[in-house]
Amino acid sequence: MSEQTVTVRCVPAAPCWVSLMARDLTVAQEFYGPLLGWSFQDGRHGFGPYVRVVLDGVEVAGIGATEGEWQPPVAWTSYFGTESADDTAARIRERGGTVAIGPLAFDAGRMALASDLTGAAFGIWEGALGSNTRVSSTGAPVWIELRTGDPFQAALFYGEVFRWDERDPDRFEVRYENERVVLRAEHRSVAALRRAEDVGSHWEVFFSVADTDLAVRRAVELGGAAEGPATDTPYGRVARLRDREGGLFSVITPA
């Protein structure tokens, strides 16, 4: 890793990392690099080839590819920070969720992959935790949103798993706004849970762009697809896209 590259530190119980599991690492880089202004550095991954996404000298995401006959769906996974991967994994199981992988030692910490009561996949990460220094530059992940049939039940699940109610209210807040349950950490809105019946329950990653409509056209030029027209929301202009291998994500021009 370059000495000029900074690893982002995150708040426990808040989103801290996003990672794409692709089928072809080169195809993913050729799509996301020009679309979001990313550069890439080789990294380590327990499941196959892996690169770290670098933006303005800061690591903001990871992209891995599977090897062999196992080909899971191409998808982005959102990770939440935790003080103890073992304790958090236990609370996931106790509340009816599933821990599919881990906790396992991974790079400079420990991680696990899990799913909630409705099958929405997410990860937990025990590692470099501290103040929230998430990058807000164009091209960075700035928001994640759980689309689910019952956002209030989901909020109870995640709130109990990550103990949102027990944390410092000056640093953590859960509130209802714009038809969403919104999580705020370090005075920033970082995640939301909203009702959606059009797709299966999942966490969706939003990447910041300077012009949403231009990003949609560029994604299509690069071989991706738009899931519909760009729309204005209370948080900015948003469009849902799929990459060349079908991975779903969103772009947003923040309000």
mmCIF file of C-alpha atoms in Angstrom:
data_model
loop_
_atom_site.group_PDB
_atom_site.id
_atom_site.type_symbol
_atom_site.label_atom_id
_atom_site.label_comp_id
_atom_site.label_asym_id
_atom_site.label_seq_id
_atom_site.Cartn_x
_atom_site.Cartn_y
_atom_site.Cartn_z
ATOM 1 C CA MET A 1 0.000 0.000 0.000
ATOM 2 C CA SER A 2 1.294 3.442 -0.917
ATOM 3 C CA GLU A 3 2.565 5.589 1.949
ATOM 4 C CA GLN A 4 0.308 8.382 0.661
ATOM 5 C CA THR A 5 -2.812 6.240 1.089
ATOM 6 C CA VAL A 6 -4.891 6.830 4.219
ATOM 7 C CA THR A 7 -7.165 4.191 5.720
ATOM 8 C CA VAL A 8 -10.509 5.604 6.812
ATOM 9 C CA ARG A 9 -11.364 5.151 10.509
ATOM 10 C CA CYS A 10 -14.975 4.718 11.490
ATOM 11 C CA VAL A 11 -17.386 4.968 14.379
ATOM 12 C CA PRO A 12 -18.445 1.718 16.097
ATOM 13 C CA ALA A 13 -22.010 0.701 15.095
ATOM 14 C CA ALA A 14 -21.978 2.975 12.030
ATOM 15 C CA PRO A 15 -21.286 2.136 8.380
ATOM 16 C CA CYS A 16 -17.536 2.045 7.784
ATOM 17 C CA TRP A 17 -16.807 0.220 4.514
ATOM 18 C CA VAL A 18 -18.394 -1.022 1.294
ATOM 19 C CA SER A 19 -17.154 -3.875 -0.838
ATOM 20 C CA LEU A 20 -18.198 -5.287 -4.199
ATOM 21 C CA MET A 21 -18.006 -8.989 -4.983
ATOM 22 C CA ALA A 22 -17.619 -9.130 -8.756
ATOM 23 C CA ARG A 23 -17.084 -11.984 -11.180
ATOM 24 C CA ASP A 24 -14.343 -10.274 -13.177
ATOM 25 C CA LEU A 25 -12.063 -7.787 -11.433
ATOM 26 C CA THR A 26 -10.929 -6.151 -14.684
ATOM 27 C CA VAL A 27 -14.502 -5.627 -15.885
ATOM 28 C CA ALA A 28 -15.419 -3.982 -12.570
ATOM 29 C CA GLN A 29 -12.417 -1.657 -12.647
ATOM 30 C CA GLU A 30 -13.092 -0.664 -16.259
ATOM 31 C CA PHE A 31 -16.644 0.311 -15.298
ATOM 32 C CA TYR A 32 -16.278 2.007 -11.909
ATOM 33 C CA GLY A 33 -12.914 3.669 -12.544
ATOM 34 C CA PRO A 34 -14.047 6.111 -15.251
ATOM 35 C CA LEU A 35 -17.565 6.423 -13.824
ATOM 36 C CA LEU A 36 -16.541 7.502 -10.311
ATOM 37 C CA GLY A 37 -12.936 8.666 -10.774
ATOM 38 C CA TRP A 38 -11.434 5.758 -8.879
ATOM 39 C CA SER A 39 -7.904 4.423 -8.892
ATOM 40 C CA PHE A 40 -6.989 0.983 -7.577
ATOM 41 C CA GLN A 41 -4.326 -0.700 -5.489
ATOM 42 C CA ASP A 42 -3.761 -4.425 -5.107
ATOM 43 C CA GLY A 43 -4.961 -5.722 -1.768
ATOM 44 C CA ARG A 44 -5.490 -9.002 0.066
ATOM 45 C CA HIS A 45 -8.713 -10.971 0.145
ATOM 46 C CA GLY A 46 -9.463 -14.412 1.515
ATOM 47 C CA PHE A 47 -11.780 -15.353 -1.363
ATOM 48 C CA GLY A 48 -9.767 -14.405 -4.467
ATOM 49 C CA PRO A 49 -8.321 -11.369 -6.302
ATOM 50 C CA TYR A 50 -8.952 -8.052 -4.571
ATOM 51 C CA VAL A 51 -8.233 -4.340 -5.047
ATOM 52 C CA ARG A 52 -8.711 -1.349 -2.776
ATOM 53 C CA VAL A 53 -10.427 1.687 -4.241
ATOM 54 C CA VAL A 54 -8.505 4.925 -3.681
ATOM 55 C CA LEU A 55 -9.979 8.403 -4.016
ATOM 56 C CA ASP A 56 -7.971 11.537 -3.224
ATOM 57 C CA GLY A 57 -5.427 9.382 -1.412
ATOM 58 C CA VAL A 58 -8.002 7.706 0.827
ATOM 59 C CA GLU A 59 -9.214 4.107 0.713
ATOM 60 C CA VAL A 60 -12.986 4.239 0.262
ATOM 61 C CA ALA A 61 -14.066 0.759 -0.901
ATOM 62 C CA GLY A 62 -12.916 -2.677 -1.988
ATOM 63 C CA ILE A 63 -13.601 -4.865 -5.007
ATOM 64 C CA GLY A 64 -13.054 -8.602 -4.960
ATOM 65 C CA ALA A 65 -13.651 -11.426 -7.417
ATOM 66 C CA THR A 66 -14.430 -15.048 -6.726
ATOM 67 C CA GLU A 67 -12.349 -17.883 -8.084
ATOM 68 C CA GLY A 68 -13.457 -21.366 -9.032
ATOM 69 C CA GLU A 69 -16.963 -22.639 -9.707
ATOM 70 C CA TRP A 70 -18.668 -20.727 -6.869
ATOM 71 C CA GLN A 71 -20.285 -17.644 -8.436
ATOM 72 C CA PRO A 72 -22.439 -15.688 -5.959
ATOM 73 C CA PRO A 73 -24.576 -12.798 -7.233
ATOM 74 C CA VAL A 74 -22.649 -9.629 -8.005
ATOM 75 C CA ALA A 75 -23.499 -7.269 -5.158
ATOM 76 C CA TRP A 76 -22.229 -4.473 -2.930
ATOM 77 C CA THR A 77 -21.965 -5.249 0.801
ATOM 78 C CA SER A 78 -22.069 -2.592 3.512
ATOM 79 C CA TYR A 79 -20.022 -3.116 6.687
ATOM 80 C CA PHE A 80 -20.701 -1.722 10.151
ATOM 81 C CA GLY A 81 -17.931 -1.113 12.654
ATOM 82 C CA THR A 82 -17.961 -2.959 15.959
ATOM 83 C CA GLU A 83 -15.834 -3.168 19.089
ATOM 84 C CA SER A 84 -16.175 -6.977 19.115
ATOM 85 C CA ALA A 85 -17.040 -9.089 16.073
ATOM 86 C CA ASP A 86 -17.753 -12.082 18.319
ATOM 87 C CA ASP A 87 -20.218 -10.240 20.549
ATOM 88 C CA THR A 88 -21.983 -8.647 17.577
ATOM 89 C CA ALA A 89 -22.209 -11.988 15.757
ATOM 90 C CA ALA A 90 -23.784 -13.509 18.864
ATOM 91 C CA ARG A 91 -26.403 -10.733 19.025
ATOM 92 C CA ILE A 92 -27.215 -11.254 15.326
ATOM 93 C CA ARG A 93 -27.954 -14.930 15.977
ATOM 94 C CA GLU A 94 -29.886 -14.207 19.181
ATOM 95 C CA ARG A 95 -32.212 -11.854 17.283
ATOM 96 C CA GLY A 96 -32.946 -14.255 14.441
ATOM 97 C CA GLY A 97 -30.344 -13.163 11.912
ATOM 98 C CA THR A 98 -27.795 -15.399 10.230
ATOM 99 C CA VAL A 99 -24.003 -15.265 10.370
ATOM 100 C CA ALA A 100 -22.868 -16.855 7.110
ATOM 101 C CA ILE A 101 -19.095 -16.360 7.375
ATOM 102 C CA GLY A 102 -16.859 -15.634 10.347
ATOM 103 C CA PRO A 103 -15.886 -13.879 12.408
ATOM 104 C CA LEU A 104 -12.519 -14.397 10.707
ATOM 105 C CA ALA A 105 -9.148 -12.654 10.905
ATOM 106 C CA PHE A 106 -8.833 -10.446 7.843
ATOM 107 C CA ASP A 107 -6.076 -7.898 7.105
ATOM 108 C CA ALA A 108 -5.789 -5.654 10.181
ATOM 109 C CA GLY A 109 -8.957 -6.810 11.912
ATOM 110 C CA ARG A 110 -11.763 -9.355 12.052
ATOM 111 C CA MET A 111 -14.869 -9.529 9.914
ATOM 112 C CA ALA A 112 -18.079 -11.478 9.442
ATOM 113 C CA LEU A 113 -20.787 -11.610 6.813
ATOM 114 C CA ALA A 114 -24.378 -11.845 8.003
ATOM 115 C CA SER A 115 -27.997 -11.282 7.026
ATOM 116 C CA ASP A 116 -30.933 -9.814 8.922
ATOM 117 C CA LEU A 117 -34.412 -11.253 9.515
ATOM 118 C CA THR A 118 -35.469 -10.588 5.915
ATOM 119 C CA GLY A 119 -32.287 -11.828 4.261
ATOM 120 C CA ALA A 120 -30.586 -8.473 3.644
ATOM 121 C CA ALA A 121 -26.826 -9.080 3.675
ATOM 122 C CA PHE A 122 -24.380 -6.902 5.612
ATOM 123 C CA GLY A 123 -20.940 -7.173 7.155
ATOM 124 C CA ILE A 124 -19.349 -6.363 10.492
ATOM 125 C CA TRP A 125 -15.788 -5.171 10.969
ATOM 126 C CA GLU A 126 -13.664 -5.138 14.108
ATOM 127 C CA GLY A 127 -10.535 -3.123 13.422
ATOM 128 C CA ALA A 128 -9.501 0.503 13.092
ATOM 129 C CA LEU A 129 -12.252 2.333 14.952
ATOM 130 C CA GLY A 130 -12.231 5.933 16.056
ATOM 131 C CA SER A 131 -13.578 9.241 14.809
ATOM 132 C CA ASN A 132 -15.680 9.283 11.656
ATOM 133 C CA THR A 133 -13.451 10.454 8.810
ATOM 134 C CA ARG A 134 -15.513 9.177 5.905
ATOM 135 C CA VAL A 135 -14.618 10.903 2.671
ATOM 136 C CA SER A 136 -17.253 13.187 1.151
ATOM 137 C CA SER A 137 -15.454 13.717 -2.178
ATOM 138 C CA THR A 138 -17.175 13.035 -5.468
ATOM 139 C CA GLY A 139 -17.017 9.308 -6.120
ATOM 140 C CA ALA A 140 -17.061 8.278 -2.449
ATOM 141 C CA PRO A 141 -19.798 6.238 -0.751
ATOM 142 C CA VAL A 142 -21.813 8.821 1.185
ATOM 143 C CA TRP A 143 -24.960 6.971 2.211
ATOM 144 C CA ILE A 144 -26.394 3.479 2.553
ATOM 145 C CA GLU A 145 -30.068 2.617 2.604
ATOM 146 C CA LEU A 146 -31.873 -0.552 3.622
ATOM 147 C CA ARG A 147 -34.845 -1.244 1.370
ATOM 148 C CA THR A 148 -37.146 -3.600 3.224
ATOM 149 C CA GLY A 149 -40.791 -4.481 3.742
ATOM 150 C CA ASP A 150 -40.787 -3.385 7.409
ATOM 151 C CA PRO A 151 -38.257 -0.654 8.233
ATOM 152 C CA PHE A 152 -39.387 -0.385 11.859
ATOM 153 C CA GLN A 153 -38.833 -4.082 12.544
ATOM 154 C CA ALA A 154 -35.473 -3.763 10.806
ATOM 155 C CA ALA A 155 -34.575 -0.738 12.931
ATOM 156 C CA LEU A 156 -35.267 -2.779 16.088
ATOM 157 C CA PHE A 157 -33.041 -5.589 14.805
ATOM 158 C CA TYR A 158 -30.091 -3.380 13.898
ATOM 159 C CA GLY A 159 -30.582 -1.162 16.931
ATOM 160 C CA GLU A 160 -30.316 -4.150 19.249
ATOM 161 C CA VAL A 161 -27.434 -5.732 17.322
ATOM 162 C CA PHE A 162 -25.354 -2.548 17.367
ATOM 163 C CA ARG A 163 -26.808 -1.111 20.600
ATOM 164 C CA TRP A 164 -27.716 2.207 19.044
ATOM 165 C CA ASP A 165 -29.870 3.286 22.017
ATOM 166 C CA GLU A 166 -27.044 2.701 24.503
ATOM 167 C CA ARG A 167 -24.552 5.007 22.815
ATOM 168 C CA ASP A 168 -23.716 8.649 23.486
ATOM 169 C CA PRO A 169 -26.757 10.656 22.254
ATOM 170 C CA ASP A 170 -24.453 13.519 21.333
ATOM 171 C CA ARG A 171 -22.729 11.216 18.828
ATOM 172 C CA PHE A 172 -25.558 8.845 17.861
ATOM 173 C CA GLU A 173 -29.148 9.562 16.918
ATOM 174 C CA VAL A 174 -31.921 7.509 15.321
ATOM 175 C CA ARG A 175 -34.873 9.501 14.042
ATOM 176 C CA TYR A 176 -37.768 9.298 11.570
ATOM 177 C CA GLU A 177 -37.723 11.728 8.662
ATOM 178 C CA ASN A 178 -38.793 11.788 5.010
ATOM 179 C CA GLU A 179 -40.485 8.381 5.392
ATOM 180 C CA ARG A 180 -37.233 6.805 6.551
ATOM 181 C CA VAL A 181 -35.659 5.686 9.806
ATOM 182 C CA VAL A 182 -32.386 7.622 9.687
ATOM 183 C CA LEU A 183 -29.177 6.883 11.583
ATOM 184 C CA ARG A 184 -26.950 9.850 12.365
ATOM 185 C CA ALA A 185 -23.405 9.399 13.657
ATOM 186 C CA GLU A 186 -20.962 12.165 14.503
ATOM 187 C CA HIS A 187 -23.618 14.724 13.406
ATOM 188 C CA ARG A 188 -23.930 13.237 9.907
ATOM 189 C CA SER A 189 -26.714 11.181 8.365
ATOM 190 C CA VAL A 190 -24.991 7.934 7.397
ATOM 191 C CA ALA A 191 -27.743 5.365 6.812
ATOM 192 C CA ALA A 192 -31.480 4.983 6.412
ATOM 193 C CA LEU A 193 -34.077 2.235 6.502
ATOM 194 C CA ARG A 194 -37.087 2.639 4.232
ATOM 195 C CA ARG A 195 -40.078 0.668 3.012
ATOM 196 C CA ALA A 196 -39.666 -0.808 -0.461
ATOM 197 C CA GLU A 197 -41.616 -3.638 -2.058
ATOM 198 C CA ASP A 198 -40.192 -3.498 -5.587
ATOM 199 C CA VAL A 199 -37.046 -5.532 -4.869
ATOM 200 C CA GLY A 200 -35.831 -8.033 -2.314
ATOM 201 C CA SER A 201 -34.633 -6.641 1.012
ATOM 202 C CA HIS A 202 -31.083 -5.315 0.637
ATOM 203 C CA TRP A 203 -28.659 -2.589 1.665
ATOM 204 C CA GLU A 204 -28.036 -0.212 -1.237
ATOM 205 C CA VAL A 205 -24.869 1.906 -1.532
ATOM 206 C CA PHE A 206 -25.004 5.522 -2.744
ATOM 207 C CA PHE A 207 -21.949 7.124 -4.359
ATOM 208 C CA SER A 208 -21.598 10.885 -4.638
ATOM 209 C CA VAL A 209 -21.451 12.383 -8.146
ATOM 210 C CA ALA A 210 -21.342 15.963 -9.395
ATOM 211 C CA ASP A 211 -24.168 15.446 -11.904
ATOM 212 C CA THR A 212 -26.547 12.510 -11.525
ATOM 213 C CA ASP A 213 -27.975 12.694 -15.035
ATOM 214 C CA LEU A 214 -24.511 12.791 -16.555
ATOM 215 C CA ALA A 215 -23.469 9.822 -14.410
ATOM 216 C CA VAL A 216 -26.462 7.826 -15.702
ATOM 217 C CA ARG A 217 -25.494 8.484 -19.314
ATOM 218 C CA ARG A 218 -21.865 7.622 -18.599
ATOM 219 C CA ALA A 219 -22.834 4.367 -16.852
ATOM 220 C CA VAL A 220 -24.843 3.274 -19.882
ATOM 221 C CA GLU A 221 -21.939 4.192 -22.192
ATOM 222 C CA LEU A 222 -19.676 1.999 -20.061
ATOM 223 C CA GLY A 223 -21.980 -0.997 -20.454
ATOM 224 C CA GLY A 224 -24.145 -0.605 -17.374
ATOM 225 C CA ALA A 225 -27.874 0.046 -17.169
ATOM 226 C CA ALA A 226 -30.271 2.472 -15.499
ATOM 227 C CA GLU A 227 -33.057 1.046 -13.338
ATOM 228 C CA GLY A 228 -35.215 4.063 -14.106
ATOM 229 C CA PRO A 229 -35.012 7.839 -14.515
ATOM 230 C CA ALA A 230 -33.145 10.038 -12.051
ATOM 231 C CA THR A 231 -35.379 11.469 -9.334
ATOM 232 C CA ASP A 232 -35.177 14.305 -6.838
ATOM 233 C CA THR A 233 -35.267 13.356 -3.151
ATOM 234 C CA PRO A 234 -34.881 15.345 0.099
ATOM 235 C CA TYR A 235 -31.244 14.213 0.126
ATOM 236 C CA GLY A 236 -30.380 15.032 -3.480
ATOM 237 C CA ARG A 237 -30.902 13.845 -7.046
ATOM 238 C CA VAL A 238 -30.677 10.057 -7.172
ATOM 239 C CA ALA A 239 -30.486 7.345 -9.817
ATOM 240 C CA ARG A 240 -30.331 3.567 -9.415
ATOM 241 C CA LEU A 241 -27.891 1.791 -11.716
ATOM 242 C CA ARG A 242 -26.491 -1.637 -12.490
ATOM 243 C CA ASP A 243 -22.896 -2.262 -13.446
ATOM 244 C CA ARG A 244 -21.788 -4.444 -16.357
ATOM 245 C CA GLU A 245 -22.268 -7.626 -14.329
ATOM 246 C CA GLY A 246 -25.615 -6.642 -12.822
ATOM 247 C CA GLY A 247 -24.454 -5.237 -9.487
ATOM 248 C CA LEU A 248 -26.998 -2.751 -8.119
ATOM 249 C CA PHE A 249 -25.994 0.629 -6.677
ATOM 250 C CA SER A 250 -27.119 4.265 -6.653
ATOM 251 C CA VAL A 251 -25.542 7.615 -7.408
ATOM 252 C CA ILE A 252 -26.534 10.877 -5.748
ATOM 253 C CA THR A 253 -25.792 14.542 -6.204
ATOM 254 C CA PRO A 254 -26.171 15.624 -2.565
ATOM 255 C CA ALA A 255 -28.652 18.411 -1.873
#
